[in-house]
PDB file of C-alpha atoms in Angstrom:
ATOM      1  CA  ILE A   1      31.539-135.763-108.245  1.00  0.00           C
ATOM      2  CA  VAL A   2      31.811-139.350-109.478  1.00  0.00           C
ATOM      3  CA  SER A   3      29.121-139.187-112.144  1.00  0.00           C
ATOM      4  CA  PHE A   4      30.641-136.043-113.702  1.00  0.00           C
ATOM      5  CA  GLY A   5      34.275-137.002-113.091  1.00  0.00           C
ATOM      6  CA  LEU A   6      34.988-133.826-111.133  1.00  0.00           C
ATOM      7  CA  LYS A   7      38.465-133.292-109.720  1.00  0.00           C
ATOM      8  CA  LYS A   8      40.173-130.469-107.926  1.00  0.00           C
ATOM      9  CA  GLY A   9      41.484-127.923-110.398  1.00  0.00           C
ATOM     10  CA  LEU A  10      39.309-129.207-113.280  1.00  0.00           C
ATOM     11  CA  PHE A  11      38.066-126.459-115.589  1.00  0.00           C
ATOM     12  CA  LEU A  12      34.376-126.681-116.579  1.00  0.00           C
ATOM     13  CA  ASP A  13      32.846-124.839-119.492  1.00  0.00           C
ATOM     14  CA  ASP A  14      29.478-123.122-118.945  1.00  0.00           C
ATOM     15  CA  ASP A  15      27.456-125.999-120.398  1.00  0.00           C
ATOM     16  CA  SER A  16      29.103-128.611-118.154  1.00  0.00           C
ATOM     17  CA  PHE A  17      28.802-126.346-115.133  1.00  0.00           C
ATOM     18  CA  ASN A  18      25.052-125.869-115.744  1.00  0.00           C
ATOM     19  CA  LYS A  19      24.586-129.644-116.054  1.00  0.00           C
ATOM     20  CA  VAL A  20      26.306-130.166-112.699  1.00  0.00           C
ATOM     21  CA  LEU A  21      24.182-127.458-111.069  1.00  0.00           C
ATOM     22  CA  LYS A  22      20.951-128.877-112.505  1.00  0.00           C
ATOM     23  CA  HIS A  23      21.865-132.375-111.313  1.00  0.00           C
ATOM     24  CA  ASN A  24      22.692-131.011-107.848  1.00  0.00           C
ATOM     25  CA  ASN A  25      19.408-129.067-107.683  1.00  0.00           C
ATOM     26  CA  SER A  26      17.443-132.172-108.696  1.00  0.00           C
ATOM     27  CA  ASN A  27      19.109-134.129-105.897  1.00  0.00           C
ATOM     28  CA  ARG A  28      18.285-131.364-103.409  1.00  0.00           C
ATOM     29  CA  ILE A  29      14.613-131.410-104.401  1.00  0.00           C
ATOM     30  CA  THR A  30      14.450-135.203-104.207  1.00  0.00           C
ATOM     31  CA  SER A  31      16.167-135.278-100.811  1.00  0.00           C
ATOM     32  CA  TYR A  32      13.891-132.619 -99.381  1.00  0.00           C
ATOM     33  CA  ALA A  33      10.805-134.345-100.812  1.00  0.00           C
ATOM     34  CA  PHE A  34      11.917-137.643 -99.200  1.00  0.00           C
ATOM     35  CA  TYR A  35      12.361-135.800 -95.916  1.00  0.00           C
ATOM     36  CA  LEU A  36       8.842-134.361 -96.160  1.00  0.00           C
ATOM     37  CA  ILE A  37       7.048-137.604 -97.043  1.00  0.00           C
ATOM     38  CA  SER A  38       8.925-139.514 -94.356  1.00  0.00           C
ATOM     39  CA  ASN A  39       7.255-137.325 -91.724  1.00  0.00           C
ATOM     40  CA  LYS A  40       3.764-136.877 -93.127  1.00  0.00           C
ATOM     41  CA  MET A  41       1.488-137.975 -95.974  1.00  0.00           C
ATOM     42  CA  TYR A  42       1.141-135.536 -98.845  1.00  0.00           C
ATOM     43  CA  SER A  43      -1.049-135.282-101.910  1.00  0.00           C
ATOM     44  CA  LYS A  44       0.609-134.345-105.188  1.00  0.00           C
ATOM     45  CA  LYS A  45      -0.610-130.761-104.868  1.00  0.00           C
ATOM     46  CA  SER A  46       0.353-130.277-101.231  1.00  0.00           C
ATOM     47  CA  LEU A  47       3.856-131.670-101.860  1.00  0.00           C
ATOM     48  CA  SER A  48       4.216-129.467-104.926  1.00  0.00           C
ATOM     49  CA  ASP A  49       3.097-126.400-102.952  1.00  0.00           C
ATOM     50  CA  LYS A  50       5.523-127.203-100.154  1.00  0.00           C
ATOM     51  CA  LEU A  51       8.427-127.569-102.581  1.00  0.00           C
ATOM     52  CA  LEU A  52       7.435-124.389-104.432  1.00  0.00           C
ATOM     53  CA  SER A  53       7.441-122.488-101.138  1.00  0.00           C
ATOM     54  CA  ARG A  54      11.057-123.584-100.670  1.00  0.00           C
ATOM     55  CA  GLY A  55      11.954-121.860-103.950  1.00  0.00           C
ATOM     56  CA  PHE A  56      12.492-124.869-106.194  1.00  0.00           C
ATOM     57  CA  ASP A  57      11.649-124.636-109.907  1.00  0.00           C
ATOM     58  CA  LYS A  58       8.260-125.934-111.033  1.00  0.00           C
ATOM     59  CA  PRO A  59       9.564-128.164-113.901  1.00  0.00           C
ATOM     60  CA  ASP A  60      12.023-129.866-111.536  1.00  0.00           C
ATOM     61  CA  ILE A  61       9.287-130.338-108.929  1.00  0.00           C
ATOM     62  CA  GLU A  62       6.981-131.919-111.498  1.00  0.00           C
ATOM     63  CA  LYS A  63       9.701-134.414-112.461  1.00  0.00           C
ATOM     64  CA  VAL A  64      10.229-135.402-108.826  1.00  0.00           C
ATOM     65  CA  ILE A  65       6.505-135.739-108.161  1.00  0.00           C
ATOM     66  CA  THR A  66       6.009-137.808-111.322  1.00  0.00           C
ATOM     67  CA  ARG A  67       8.797-140.119-110.195  1.00  0.00           C
ATOM     68  CA  PHE A  68       7.342-140.385-106.679  1.00  0.00           C
ATOM     69  CA  VAL A  69       3.934-141.291-108.120  1.00  0.00           C
ATOM     70  CA  GLU A  70       5.543-143.974-110.328  1.00  0.00           C
ATOM     71  CA  LEU A  71       7.252-145.427-107.261  1.00  0.00           C
ATOM     72  CA  ASN A  72       3.986-145.108-105.270  1.00  0.00           C
ATOM     73  CA  TYR A  73       5.633-142.898-102.648  1.00  0.00           C
ATOM     74  CA  ILE A  74       2.726-140.489-102.962  1.00  0.00           C
ATOM     75  CA  ASN A  75      -0.754-141.705-103.770  1.00  0.00           C
ATOM     76  CA  ASP A  76      -3.696-139.307-103.808  1.00  0.00           C
ATOM     77  CA  GLU A  77      -6.267-142.042-103.173  1.00  0.00           C
ATOM     78  CA  VAL A  78      -4.501-143.335-100.060  1.00  0.00           C
ATOM     79  CA  PHE A  79      -4.001-139.740 -98.902  1.00  0.00           C
ATOM     80  CA  ALA A  80      -7.719-139.024 -99.438  1.00  0.00           C
ATOM     81  CA  ARG A  81      -8.822-142.162 -97.550  1.00  0.00           C
ATOM     82  CA  ASN A  82      -6.642-141.279 -94.578  1.00  0.00           C
ATOM     83  CA  LEU A  83      -7.860-137.687 -94.573  1.00  0.00           C
ATOM     84  CA  VAL A  84     -11.500-138.806 -94.736  1.00  0.00           C
ATOM     85  CA  GLU A  85     -11.021-141.208 -91.809  1.00  0.00           C
ATOM     86  CA  TYR A  86      -9.263-138.535 -89.781  1.00  0.00           C
ATOM     87  CA  LEU A  87     -11.878-135.851 -90.449  1.00  0.00           C
ATOM     88  CA  GLN A  88     -14.747-138.256 -89.740  1.00  0.00           C
ATOM     89  CA  SER A  89     -13.138-139.163 -86.435  1.00  0.00           C
ATOM     90  CA  ARG A  90     -13.001-135.427 -85.661  1.00  0.00           C
ATOM     91  CA  GLY A  91     -16.765-135.165 -86.271  1.00  0.00           C
ATOM     92  CA  LYS A  92     -16.668-133.413 -89.626  1.00  0.00           C
ATOM     93  CA  GLY A  93     -19.459-133.814 -92.157  1.00  0.00           C
ATOM     94  CA  PRO A  94     -19.439-134.726 -95.852  1.00  0.00           C
ATOM     95  CA  PHE A  95     -19.487-131.149 -97.160  1.00  0.00           C
ATOM     96  CA  TYR A  96     -16.546-130.162 -94.984  1.00  0.00           C
ATOM     97  CA  ILE A  97     -14.595-133.278 -95.997  1.00  0.00           C
ATOM     98  CA  LYS A  98     -15.253-132.789 -99.723  1.00  0.00           C
ATOM     99  CA  ASN A  99     -14.092-129.193 -99.449  1.00  0.00           C
ATOM    100  CA  GLU A 100     -10.865-130.290 -97.740  1.00  0.00           C
ATOM    101  CA  LEU A 101     -10.225-132.904-100.431  1.00  0.00           C
ATOM    102  CA  LYS A 102     -10.781-130.341-103.182  1.00  0.00           C
ATOM    103  CA  GLN A 103      -8.295-128.006-101.498  1.00  0.00           C
ATOM    104  CA  HIS A 104      -5.730-130.793-101.884  1.00  0.00           C
ATOM    105  CA  ASP A 105      -6.625-131.024-105.596  1.00  0.00           C
ATOM    106  CA  ILE A 106      -8.092-134.527-105.331  1.00  0.00           C
ATOM    107  CA  ASP A 107     -10.159-135.340-108.444  1.00  0.00           C
ATOM    108  CA  ASN A 108     -13.933-135.862-108.201  1.00  0.00           C
ATOM    109  CA  GLU A 109     -13.742-139.556-109.107  1.00  0.00           C
ATOM    110  CA  THR A 110     -11.382-140.250-106.203  1.00  0.00           C
ATOM    111  CA  ILE A 111     -13.513-138.130-103.872  1.00  0.00           C
ATOM    112  CA  SER A 112     -16.652-140.110-104.706  1.00  0.00           C
ATOM    113  CA  LYS A 113     -14.748-143.384-104.321  1.00  0.00           C
ATOM    114  CA  VAL A 114     -13.392-142.569-100.856  1.00  0.00           C
ATOM    115  CA  MET A 115     -16.608-140.920 -99.664  1.00  0.00           C
ATOM    116  CA  GLU A 116     -18.664-144.085-100.142  1.00  0.00           C
ATOM    117  CA  SER A 117     -19.966-144.562 -96.650  1.00  0.00           C
ATOM    118  CA  ASP A 118     -20.739-147.649 -94.701  1.00  0.00           C
ATOM    119  CA  GLU A 119     -23.610-147.886 -92.198  1.00  0.00           C
ATOM    120  CA  GLU A 120     -21.546-146.649 -89.243  1.00  0.00           C
ATOM    121  CA  ASN A 121     -20.256-143.603 -91.122  1.00  0.00           C
ATOM    122  CA  GLU A 122     -23.615-142.510 -92.511  1.00  0.00           C
ATOM    123  CA  PRO A 123     -23.820-138.781 -91.802  1.00  0.00           C
ATOM    124  CA  TYR A 124     -26.918-139.036 -89.626  1.00  0.00           C
ATOM    125  CA  MET A 125     -25.280-141.810 -87.571  1.00  0.00           C
ATOM    126  CA  GLN A 126     -22.233-139.610 -87.077  1.00  0.00           C
ATOM    127  CA  ILE A 127     -24.524-136.819 -85.873  1.00  0.00           C
ATOM    128  CA  ILE A 128     -26.264-139.159 -83.434  1.00  0.00           C
ATOM    129  CA  ASN A 129     -22.925-140.369 -82.047  1.00  0.00           C
ATOM    130  CA  ILE A 130     -21.708-136.788 -81.587  1.00  0.00           C
ATOM    131  CA  MET A 131     -25.015-135.815 -79.958  1.00  0.00           C
ATOM    132  CA  LYS A 132     -24.710-138.686 -77.477  1.00  0.00           C
ATOM    133  CA  LYS A 133     -21.273-137.440 -76.466  1.00  0.00           C
ATOM    134  CA  LYS A 134     -21.638-133.677 -76.689  1.00  0.00           C
ATOM    135  CA  PHE A 135     -25.364-133.060 -76.241  1.00  0.00           C
ATOM    136  CA  SER A 136     -26.442-135.909 -73.974  1.00  0.00           C
ATOM    137  CA  LYS A 137     -29.171-133.761 -72.328  1.00  0.00           C
ATOM    138  CA  PHE A 138     -30.678-132.725 -75.673  1.00  0.00           C
ATOM    139  CA  ASP A 139     -34.421-133.376 -75.654  1.00  0.00           C
ATOM    140  CA  GLY A 140     -35.544-131.422 -78.740  1.00  0.00           C
ATOM    141  CA  LYS A 141     -38.257-129.482 -76.914  1.00  0.00           C
ATOM    142  CA  ASP A 142     -36.594-126.050 -76.743  1.00  0.00           C
ATOM    143  CA  LYS A 143     -36.570-124.436 -80.192  1.00  0.00           C
ATOM    144  CA  ASN A 144     -33.502-122.301 -79.387  1.00  0.00           C
ATOM    145  CA  GLU A 145     -31.589-125.381 -78.311  1.00  0.00           C
ATOM    146  CA  VAL A 146     -32.636-127.239 -81.471  1.00  0.00           C
ATOM    147  CA  ARG A 147     -31.519-124.294 -83.625  1.00  0.00           C
ATOM    148  CA  LYS A 148     -28.149-124.017 -81.828  1.00  0.00           C
ATOM    149  CA  VAL A 149     -27.438-127.726 -82.141  1.00  0.00           C
ATOM    150  CA  ALA A 150     -28.522-127.751 -85.811  1.00  0.00           C
ATOM    151  CA  MET A 151     -26.249-124.783 -86.567  1.00  0.00           C
ATOM    152  CA  PHE A 152     -23.389-126.590 -84.799  1.00  0.00           C
ATOM    153  CA  PHE A 153     -23.750-129.523 -87.184  1.00  0.00           C
ATOM    154  CA  GLN A 154     -24.192-127.313 -90.246  1.00  0.00           C
ATOM    155  CA  ARG A 155     -20.918-125.554 -89.435  1.00  0.00           C
ATOM    156  CA  ARG A 156     -19.299-128.962 -89.299  1.00  0.00           C
ATOM    157  CA  GLY A 157     -20.443-129.720 -92.850  1.00  0.00           C
ATOM    158  CA  PHE A 158     -23.546-131.849 -92.379  1.00  0.00           C
ATOM    159  CA  ALA A 159     -26.621-131.537 -94.610  1.00  0.00           C
ATOM    160  CA  SER A 160     -29.907-130.272 -93.189  1.00  0.00           C
ATOM    161  CA  GLU A 161     -31.681-133.505 -94.155  1.00  0.00           C
ATOM    162  CA  ASP A 162     -29.149-135.588 -92.227  1.00  0.00           C
ATOM    163  CA  ILE A 163     -29.456-133.303 -89.202  1.00  0.00           C
ATOM    164  CA  ALA A 164     -33.263-133.568 -89.237  1.00  0.00           C
ATOM    165  CA  LYS A 165     -33.098-137.359 -89.630  1.00  0.00           C
ATOM    166  CA  ALA A 166     -30.624-137.603 -86.759  1.00  0.00           C
ATOM    167  CA  PHE A 167     -32.848-135.432 -84.537  1.00  0.00           C
ATOM    168  CA  ARG A 168     -35.854-137.696 -85.252  1.00  0.00           C
ATOM    169  CA  ASN A 169     -33.851-140.864 -84.553  1.00  0.00           C
ATOM    170  CA  PHE A 170     -32.224-139.349 -81.464  1.00  0.00           C
ATOM    171  CA  GLU A 171     -35.609-138.436 -80.011  1.00  0.00           C
ATOM    172  CA  ASP A 172     -36.855-141.975 -80.695  1.00  0.00           C
ATOM    173  CA  ASP A 173     -33.937-143.416 -78.694  1.00  0.00           C
TER     174      ASP A 173
END
């Protein structure tokens, strides 16, 4: 109202009316985007998808997201790091995590940067830690049991080499 000098009974031509509507729509998108990011972290793609599902226009969404990136309100690298930590804590493997990151449209350079693993988060160490908790009675003598446990870890996104290495190290312990 203030920025356009609107008053009761003021007549607006079509051009002025469209400017007011566009400004109002931009404010609605920005407000809703602030609401979303205040509750949860979003990548650029996931925020864009959420706003698109609300029926906002793509060009307006791109402007808001560009502005949010400039202000560092959304940061794909920070989002990716948090997602990697969360998924690792849930016992997910590298293949599963990379797939999740790609679904959020995280670029390959960022994925490789955040997937650099330290000694504790090496995939085979993760497998050993999960085995100690979930399969404490695993002895590796029954072939059906070995196959079932290996399939469990493959479904969680771990590589066969890491599973085999973890089985060898687990048996040594």
